[in-house]
Coordinates of C-alpha atoms in Angstrom, one line a residue:
Chain A
M20 CA -31.2 -20.2 18.9
I21 CA -29.2 -17.1 18.3
W22 CA -27.1 -19.0 15.7
V23 CA -30.1 -20.0 13.8
I24 CA -31.2 -16.3 13.5
V25 CA -27.7 -15.2 12.4
V26 CA -27.5 -17.9 9.8
A27 CA -31.0 -17.1 8.5
V28 CA -30.1 -13.4 8.3
A29 CA -26.9 -14.2 6.4
V30 CA -28.7 -16.4 4.0
L31 CA -31.4 -13.8 3.4
A32 CA -28.7 -11.1 2.8
L33 CA -27.0 -13.4 0.3
V34 CA -30.2 -14.1 -1.5
T35 CA -31.0 -10.4 -1.7
V36 CA -27.6 -9.6 -3.1
V37 CA -27.9 -12.4 -5.8
V38 CA -31.4 -11.3 -6.8
A39 CA -30.4 -7.7 -6.9
R40 CA -27.4 -8.5 -9.2
R41 CA -29.6 -10.6 -11.5
N42 CA -32.3 -7.9 -11.7
R43 CA -29.8 -5.2 -12.3
S44 CA -31.3 -2.9 -14.9
P45 CA -29.6 -3.1 -18.3
Q46 CA -29.3 0.7 -18.0
S47 CA -26.6 0.2 -15.3
S48 CA -24.2 -1.6 -17.8
V49 CA -24.9 1.2 -20.3
D50 CA -24.1 3.8 -17.7
S51 CA -21.0 2.0 -16.6
F52 CA -19.7 1.7 -20.2
R53 CA -20.6 5.4 -20.8
R54 CA -18.6 6.4 -17.7
Q55 CA -15.6 4.4 -18.9
I56 CA -15.6 5.9 -22.3
D57 CA -16.1 9.4 -20.9
A58 CA -13.1 8.8 -18.5
L59 CA -11.0 8.0 -21.6
G60 CA -12.1 11.0 -23.5
P61 CA -10.1 14.2 -24.1
A62 CA -12.0 16.2 -21.4
A63 CA -11.0 13.7 -18.7
R64 CA -7.4 13.7 -19.9
R65 CA -7.3 17.4 -19.7
T66 CA -8.2 17.2 -16.0
V67 CA -5.3 14.9 -15.4
V68 CA -2.8 17.0 -17.3
D69 CA -4.0 20.2 -15.4
Q70 CA -3.9 18.4 -12.1
V71 CA -0.3 17.1 -12.7
Q72 CA 0.8 20.6 -14.0
T73 CA -0.7 22.3 -10.9
A74 CA 1.0 19.7 -8.7
A75 CA 4.3 20.3 -10.4
G76 CA 4.2 24.0 -9.3
R77 CA 3.3 23.0 -5.7
E78 CA 5.6 22.2 -2.8
P79 CA 6.8 18.6 -3.1
D80 CA 4.9 16.0 -1.0
P81 CA 6.7 15.9 2.4
D82 CA 6.8 12.0 2.3
V83 CA 8.4 12.0 -1.1
R84 CA 10.8 14.8 -0.1
Q85 CA 11.9 13.1 3.0
A86 CA 12.4 9.9 1.1
D87 CA 14.5 11.7 -1.6
E88 CA 16.6 13.5 1.0
R89 CA 17.4 10.2 2.7
R90 CA 19.1 9.2 -0.5
A91 CA 21.3 11.7 -2.4
E92 CA 21.1 10.5 -6.0
P93 CA 24.2 10.6 -8.2
D94 CA 23.3 12.3 -11.5
D95 CA 26.6 12.0 -13.4
E96 CA 25.4 9.1 -15.5
D97 CA 22.0 8.3 -17.0
G98 CA 20.3 5.0 -16.5
P99 CA 19.7 2.6 -19.4
R100 CA 17.0 3.4 -21.9
G101 CA 14.2 0.9 -22.5
A102 CA 11.0 0.3 -20.7
Chain B
M7 CA -3.5 9.0 3.9
A8 CA -1.5 7.4 1.1
R9 CA -1.9 8.6 -2.4
D10 CA -2.7 5.9 -4.9
L11 CA 0.0 4.8 -7.3
A12 CA 0.5 3.5 -10.8
I13 CA 3.6 1.5 -11.5
D14 CA 5.2 0.6 -14.8
L15 CA 7.1 -2.5 -13.6
G16 CA 9.3 -2.8 -16.6
T17 CA 12.2 -5.3 -17.3
A18 CA 14.5 -2.3 -17.7
N19 CA 13.0 0.6 -15.7
T20 CA 10.4 1.0 -13.0
L21 CA 8.3 4.2 -13.1
V22 CA 5.9 5.3 -10.4
Y23 CA 3.1 7.8 -10.9
M24 CA 1.4 9.3 -7.8
K25 CA -2.2 10.3 -8.0
G26 CA -2.5 14.0 -8.4
R27 CA 1.2 14.5 -8.7
G28 CA 2.5 12.8 -11.8
I29 CA 5.7 10.7 -12.2
V30 CA 7.6 10.7 -8.9
L31 CA 10.1 7.9 -9.6
N32 CA 12.0 6.6 -12.7
E33 CA 14.7 4.1 -11.9
P34 CA 16.3 1.1 -13.5
S35 CA 14.7 -2.2 -12.3
V36 CA 17.9 -3.4 -10.7
I37 CA 18.8 -4.4 -7.1
A38 CA 22.2 -5.1 -5.6
L39 CA 22.5 -7.7 -2.9
N40 CA 25.2 -8.9 -0.6
R41 CA 25.5 -12.5 -1.8
Q42 CA 26.6 -13.8 1.6
T43 CA 24.0 -12.1 3.9
G44 CA 21.3 -11.5 1.4
E45 CA 21.1 -7.8 2.5
V46 CA 20.0 -5.2 -0.1
L47 CA 22.9 -2.8 -0.8
A48 CA 21.3 -0.6 -3.5
T49 CA 18.4 -0.3 -5.8
G50 CA 17.6 1.6 -9.0
R51 CA 20.2 3.8 -10.6
E52 CA 22.8 3.1 -7.9
A53 CA 22.5 -0.7 -8.4
W54 CA 22.5 -0.3 -12.2
Q55 CA 25.9 1.4 -12.0
M56 CA 27.2 -1.7 -10.3
I57 CA 26.2 -4.2 -13.1
G58 CA 29.2 -6.1 -14.2
R59 CA 31.5 -4.1 -11.9
T60 CA 30.9 -5.8 -8.5
P61 CA 33.3 -7.7 -6.3
G62 CA 32.5 -11.4 -5.7
Y63 CA 30.3 -10.8 -2.6
I64 CA 27.9 -8.3 -4.4
V65 CA 25.4 -9.3 -7.1
A66 CA 23.5 -6.7 -9.1
V67 CA 20.4 -8.4 -10.7
R68 CA 17.4 -7.5 -12.7
P69 CA 14.6 -9.5 -11.0
L70 CA 12.3 -9.3 -14.1
R71 CA 12.9 -10.9 -17.5
G72 CA 10.5 -10.7 -20.4
G73 CA 8.2 -8.6 -18.3
A74 CA 7.7 -11.4 -15.8
I75 CA 9.1 -11.9 -12.3
T76 CA 12.0 -14.4 -12.3
D77 CA 12.8 -14.0 -8.6
F78 CA 9.7 -13.4 -6.5
E79 CA 11.5 -12.6 -3.2
I80 CA 13.9 -10.1 -4.8
T81 CA 11.2 -8.4 -6.8
E82 CA 9.1 -8.0 -3.6
R83 CA 12.1 -6.4 -1.8
M84 CA 12.8 -4.1 -4.8
I85 CA 9.1 -3.0 -5.0
R86 CA 9.0 -2.5 -1.2
L87 CA 12.1 -0.2 -1.3
L88 CA 10.8 1.8 -4.3
L89 CA 7.5 2.3 -2.6
Q90 CA 9.2 3.4 0.6
R91 CA 11.0 6.0 -1.5
V92 CA 7.7 7.5 -2.6
G93 CA 6.4 7.7 0.9
V94 CA 4.6 4.3 1.3
S95 CA 4.9 3.0 4.9
R96 CA 3.2 0.3 7.0
F97 CA 0.6 2.9 8.0
T98 CA -0.1 4.3 4.5
R99 CA -1.0 1.6 2.2
P100 CA -2.1 2.9 -1.2
K101 CA -4.2 1.3 -4.0
V102 CA -1.8 0.3 -6.8
V103 CA -2.3 -0.2 -10.5
I104 CA 0.6 -2.1 -12.2
C105 CA 1.3 -2.3 -15.9
V106 CA 2.3 -5.8 -17.1
P107 CA 2.7 -7.4 -20.6
S108 CA -0.6 -8.7 -21.9
A109 CA 0.9 -12.1 -22.6
I110 CA 1.9 -13.0 -19.1
T111 CA 0.4 -16.2 -17.6
E112 CA -2.0 -16.4 -14.7
V113 CA 0.8 -17.6 -12.4
E114 CA 3.0 -14.6 -13.4
R115 CA 0.1 -12.2 -12.9
R116 CA -0.5 -13.6 -9.4
A117 CA 3.2 -13.2 -8.7
V118 CA 3.1 -9.5 -9.5
T119 CA 0.0 -8.7 -7.5
D120 CA 1.2 -10.8 -4.5
A121 CA 4.6 -9.1 -4.6
A122 CA 2.9 -5.6 -4.7
R123 CA 0.6 -6.5 -1.8
R124 CA 3.4 -7.9 0.3
A125 CA 5.5 -4.8 -0.5
G126 CA 2.8 -2.5 1.1
A127 CA 0.0 -2.0 -1.4
A128 CA -3.6 -2.2 0.0
D129 CA -4.9 -3.4 -3.3
A130 CA -3.1 -4.3 -6.5
N131 CA -4.7 -4.4 -9.9
L132 CA -3.1 -5.1 -13.3
I133 CA -3.5 -3.3 -16.7
E134 CA -2.1 -4.4 -20.0
Q135 CA 0.9 -2.3 -21.1
P136 CA -0.4 -1.6 -24.7
M137 CA -3.7 -0.3 -23.3
A138 CA -1.8 1.9 -20.8
A139 CA 0.6 3.0 -23.5
A140 CA -2.3 4.0 -25.8
I141 CA -3.9 6.1 -23.1
G142 CA -0.5 7.7 -22.2
A143 CA 0.3 8.4 -25.8
D144 CA -3.0 10.4 -25.9
L145 CA -4.6 8.3 -28.6
P146 CA -8.4 8.7 -29.0
I147 CA -9.2 5.2 -27.8
D148 CA -12.7 6.4 -26.6
E149 CA -13.7 6.7 -30.2
P150 CA -14.8 3.8 -32.5
V151 CA -11.7 4.1 -34.7
G152 CA -8.6 1.9 -35.0
N153 CA -5.7 3.0 -32.8
M154 CA -2.6 0.9 -33.2
V155 CA 0.2 1.1 -30.6
I156 CA 3.6 -0.7 -30.7
D157 CA 5.2 -0.9 -27.3
I158 CA 8.8 -2.1 -27.4
G159 CA 10.2 -2.7 -23.9
G160 CA 13.3 -4.2 -22.5
G161 CA 11.9 -7.8 -22.5
T162 CA 8.7 -7.7 -24.6
S163 CA 7.3 -6.2 -27.7
E164 CA 3.6 -5.8 -28.0
T165 CA 1.4 -4.5 -30.7
A166 CA -2.3 -3.8 -30.1
V167 CA -5.3 -2.5 -32.0
I168 CA -7.5 -0.6 -29.6
S169 CA -11.0 0.8 -30.2
L170 CA -13.8 2.0 -27.8
G171 CA -11.6 1.4 -24.8
G172 CA -10.8 -2.2 -25.5
I173 CA -8.2 -4.3 -27.2
V174 CA -9.4 -5.6 -30.6
A175 CA -6.3 -7.4 -31.7
L176 CA -3.0 -8.1 -30.0
E177 CA 0.3 -9.7 -30.8
A178 CA 3.1 -10.1 -28.3
V179 CA 6.6 -11.5 -28.4
R180 CA 9.0 -11.9 -25.6
V181 CA 11.7 -10.1 -27.4
G182 CA 12.9 -6.6 -26.6
S183 CA 15.8 -4.2 -26.4
F184 CA 17.7 -6.5 -24.0
D185 CA 17.7 -9.1 -26.8
I186 CA 19.2 -6.5 -29.1
D187 CA 22.0 -5.9 -26.5
A188 CA 22.6 -9.7 -26.1
A189 CA 22.7 -10.0 -29.9
I190 CA 25.4 -7.3 -30.0
Q191 CA 27.4 -9.1 -27.2
N192 CA 27.2 -12.4 -29.1
Y193 CA 28.3 -10.8 -32.4
V194 CA 31.3 -9.1 -30.9
R195 CA 32.4 -12.3 -29.1
R196 CA 31.9 -14.4 -32.2
E197 CA 33.3 -12.1 -34.9
H198 CA 35.9 -10.1 -33.0
G199 CA 36.8 -12.6 -30.3
I200 CA 36.3 -10.1 -27.4
A201 CA 34.0 -10.2 -24.5
I202 CA 32.0 -7.1 -23.6
G203 CA 29.5 -6.5 -20.8
E204 CA 25.8 -5.8 -21.2
R205 CA 26.2 -2.1 -20.4
T206 CA 28.8 -1.7 -23.1
A207 CA 26.5 -3.6 -25.6
E208 CA 23.8 -1.1 -24.7
E209 CA 26.1 1.8 -25.2
I210 CA 27.0 0.4 -28.7
K211 CA 23.3 0.1 -29.5
M212 CA 22.6 3.7 -28.5
A213 CA 25.7 5.0 -30.3
I214 CA 25.6 3.3 -33.7
G215 CA 22.7 0.8 -33.6
S216 CA 20.0 1.0 -36.2
A217 CA 17.3 -1.1 -37.8
D218 CA 17.6 0.5 -41.2
P219 CA 20.3 2.6 -42.8
T220 CA 20.2 6.2 -41.6
P221 CA 22.0 9.4 -42.7
Q222 CA 25.2 10.4 -40.9
E223 CA 26.3 7.0 -39.6
S224 CA 29.6 6.7 -37.7
Q225 CA 31.7 3.9 -36.4
A226 CA 32.4 3.1 -32.8
E227 CA 35.5 2.1 -30.9
V228 CA 34.8 -0.7 -28.5
R229 CA 37.0 -2.0 -25.7
G230 CA 36.7 -5.5 -24.2
R231 CA 38.6 -8.5 -23.1
D232 CA 40.4 -10.6 -25.7
L233 CA 39.0 -14.2 -25.3
M234 CA 42.3 -15.7 -26.5
T235 CA 44.9 -13.7 -24.5
G236 CA 42.7 -12.3 -21.7
L237 CA 44.1 -8.9 -22.3
P238 CA 42.1 -5.7 -23.0
K239 CA 41.6 -5.0 -26.7
T240 CA 40.0 -2.4 -28.9
V241 CA 38.0 -3.0 -32.0
I242 CA 36.1 -0.8 -34.4
L243 CA 32.5 -1.6 -35.1
T244 CA 30.4 -0.3 -38.1
P245 CA 26.7 0.4 -38.2
E246 CA 26.4 -2.3 -40.9
E247 CA 27.8 -4.9 -38.6
I248 CA 25.4 -3.9 -35.8
R249 CA 22.4 -4.1 -38.2
Y250 CA 23.6 -7.6 -39.2
A251 CA 24.0 -8.6 -35.6
I252 CA 20.5 -7.5 -34.5
E253 CA 18.7 -8.4 -37.7
D254 CA 17.0 -11.5 -36.1
V255 CA 15.6 -9.5 -33.2
V256 CA 14.4 -6.7 -35.4
S257 CA 12.7 -9.0 -37.9
S258 CA 11.0 -10.8 -35.0
I259 CA 9.5 -7.5 -33.8
V260 CA 8.5 -6.4 -37.3
S261 CA 6.9 -9.8 -38.0
S262 CA 4.8 -9.5 -34.8
V263 CA 3.5 -6.0 -36.0
I264 CA 2.6 -7.5 -39.4
R265 CA 0.7 -10.4 -37.7
C266 CA -1.2 -7.9 -35.5
L267 CA -2.2 -5.9 -38.6
A268 CA -3.4 -9.1 -40.2
K269 CA -5.6 -9.8 -37.2
A270 CA -7.3 -6.4 -37.2
P271 CA -10.9 -6.2 -38.6
P272 CA -11.1 -4.6 -42.0
E273 CA -13.2 -1.7 -40.8
L274 CA -10.4 -0.7 -38.4
S275 CA -7.5 -1.5 -40.9
Q276 CA -8.4 1.3 -43.1
D277 CA -8.0 3.8 -40.2
F278 CA -4.3 2.9 -39.8
L279 CA -3.5 4.2 -43.3
V280 CA -4.7 7.6 -42.3
R281 CA -3.9 7.7 -38.6
G282 CA -0.7 5.6 -38.6
M283 CA 0.7 3.4 -35.9
Y284 CA 2.2 4.8 -32.7
L285 CA 5.6 3.6 -31.4
V286 CA 6.3 3.8 -27.6
G287 CA 8.8 2.2 -25.2
G288 CA 12.5 2.6 -25.0
G289 CA 13.1 -0.1 -27.7
G290 CA 11.2 2.2 -30.1
L291 CA 14.0 4.7 -29.9
L292 CA 16.3 2.4 -31.9
R293 CA 17.3 4.4 -34.9
G294 CA 15.6 3.5 -38.2
L295 CA 13.1 1.2 -36.5
A296 CA 10.1 3.3 -37.3
Q297 CA 11.2 3.7 -40.9
R298 CA 11.8 -0.1 -41.1
I299 CA 8.3 -0.9 -39.8
E300 CA 6.9 1.7 -42.2
R301 CA 8.8 0.2 -45.2
E302 CA 7.6 -3.3 -44.5
T303 CA 4.0 -2.6 -43.6
K304 CA 3.3 0.4 -45.9
V305 CA 1.6 2.0 -42.9
P306 CA 2.9 5.3 -41.5
V307 CA 4.6 5.0 -38.1
R308 CA 4.7 7.9 -35.6
M309 CA 6.8 8.2 -32.5
S310 CA 4.9 9.1 -29.3
N311 CA 5.9 12.4 -27.7
V312 CA 6.6 10.5 -24.4
P313 CA 7.9 7.1 -25.5
L314 CA 9.5 6.2 -22.2
E315 CA 6.7 7.5 -20.0
A316 CA 3.6 6.7 -22.0
V317 CA 2.8 3.5 -20.2
V318 CA 3.0 4.9 -16.7
L319 CA 1.1 8.1 -17.7
G320 CA -1.6 5.8 -19.1
A321 CA -1.8 3.9 -15.9
G322 CA -1.7 7.2 -14.0
H323 CA -4.8 8.2 -15.9
V324 CA -6.5 5.1 -14.8
I325 CA -5.6 5.7 -11.1
E326 CA -7.0 9.3 -11.5
H327 CA -10.3 7.9 -12.7
Y328 CA -10.2 4.6 -10.7
D329 CA -13.9 4.1 -10.3
A330 CA -14.8 4.7 -13.9
L331 CA -12.0 2.7 -15.4
K332 CA -11.7 -0.2 -13.0
G333 CA -13.5 -2.4 -15.6
M334 CA -10.3 -2.1 -17.7
F335 CA -8.2 -4.1 -15.2
M336 CA -7.0 -7.6 -16.3
G337 CA -9.4 -10.1 -15.1
A338 CA -12.3 -7.6 -14.7
R339 CA -13.5 -8.2 -18.3
R340 CA -13.3 -12.0 -18.1

């Protein structure tokens, strides 16, 4: 009996999700596109640049520092160029 | 808590951007293995220094060719070691965005995401290199204007027209700066009868290689092994010879740029004349290449301020704005 209830609830949940997705307002796709375009704009880029510059002035991440310390890098020769 | 990462998994170099910190790793995509036991002996710059100089039991390999994984197991081990070096462990599994060439197949795509997940990523998503390059080169791709980016990597060259956050036209060829090195190796072997290694060929390219005549050209003295006698031998190479040697590769790159321009909608085409095209990637540093593309297309070509880092910086921007930009991942739009 319990299994019948579980299956019924699962089916109901699935139907609710499908219906909700179908009836999603067109406004949500507009908002999503707007968010994407805004995130590519100059204001968003400025945030990233500031964040990275601030981070550059901070103490290095302990995880990264430990990993770097484990391996002393030779710097007498540059690596190849090319991406 | 692991910080999310953006990875430019290039044929030549692998760069890693950590969320909120910037670029934390920039190493050649090379791994050195013990041929007998299969153990990893070195990765990155250390392994790169071993190329062509190893004893019989060590092999230094590049597990990617043409932007695609050629050896899944070795790539996974390389990614795992690189991620460990930036602090990823069994208990800190970050979300990862990986830049890949836009022309890779579904199977190749799956190989990259699987390798990243098995190497320790909680979730791995892919983004096309030209798109990441355009973001990293700071092009106004949020505007309804034509932005053209030419990304010349180690194994692939991709040209894309981008507007309003999407790729409008794209042209990709599996030809890059490694093919230029190979062309130099073949030329020296054929015309001068000496064998040179890939690192020497790369040094020749960087010293005197050019796609178009440039001012103040000089010759280069090259040492290799005489194919007839087996003895070390020195020859002098001129920039004209190198231009001749790499002509096929350069023309193939320029032709793909021209094909991409031809695919662009007319409304965007007119923007290129004013805004120009942006060159990124290590291959774009070849002397005279920008001028050669400009001469053949009649469109101004500008070099990005960060040609080697543009792709990973663009992917880093995506990881910083993950929720807003997750629609840009490969597969998300299809």
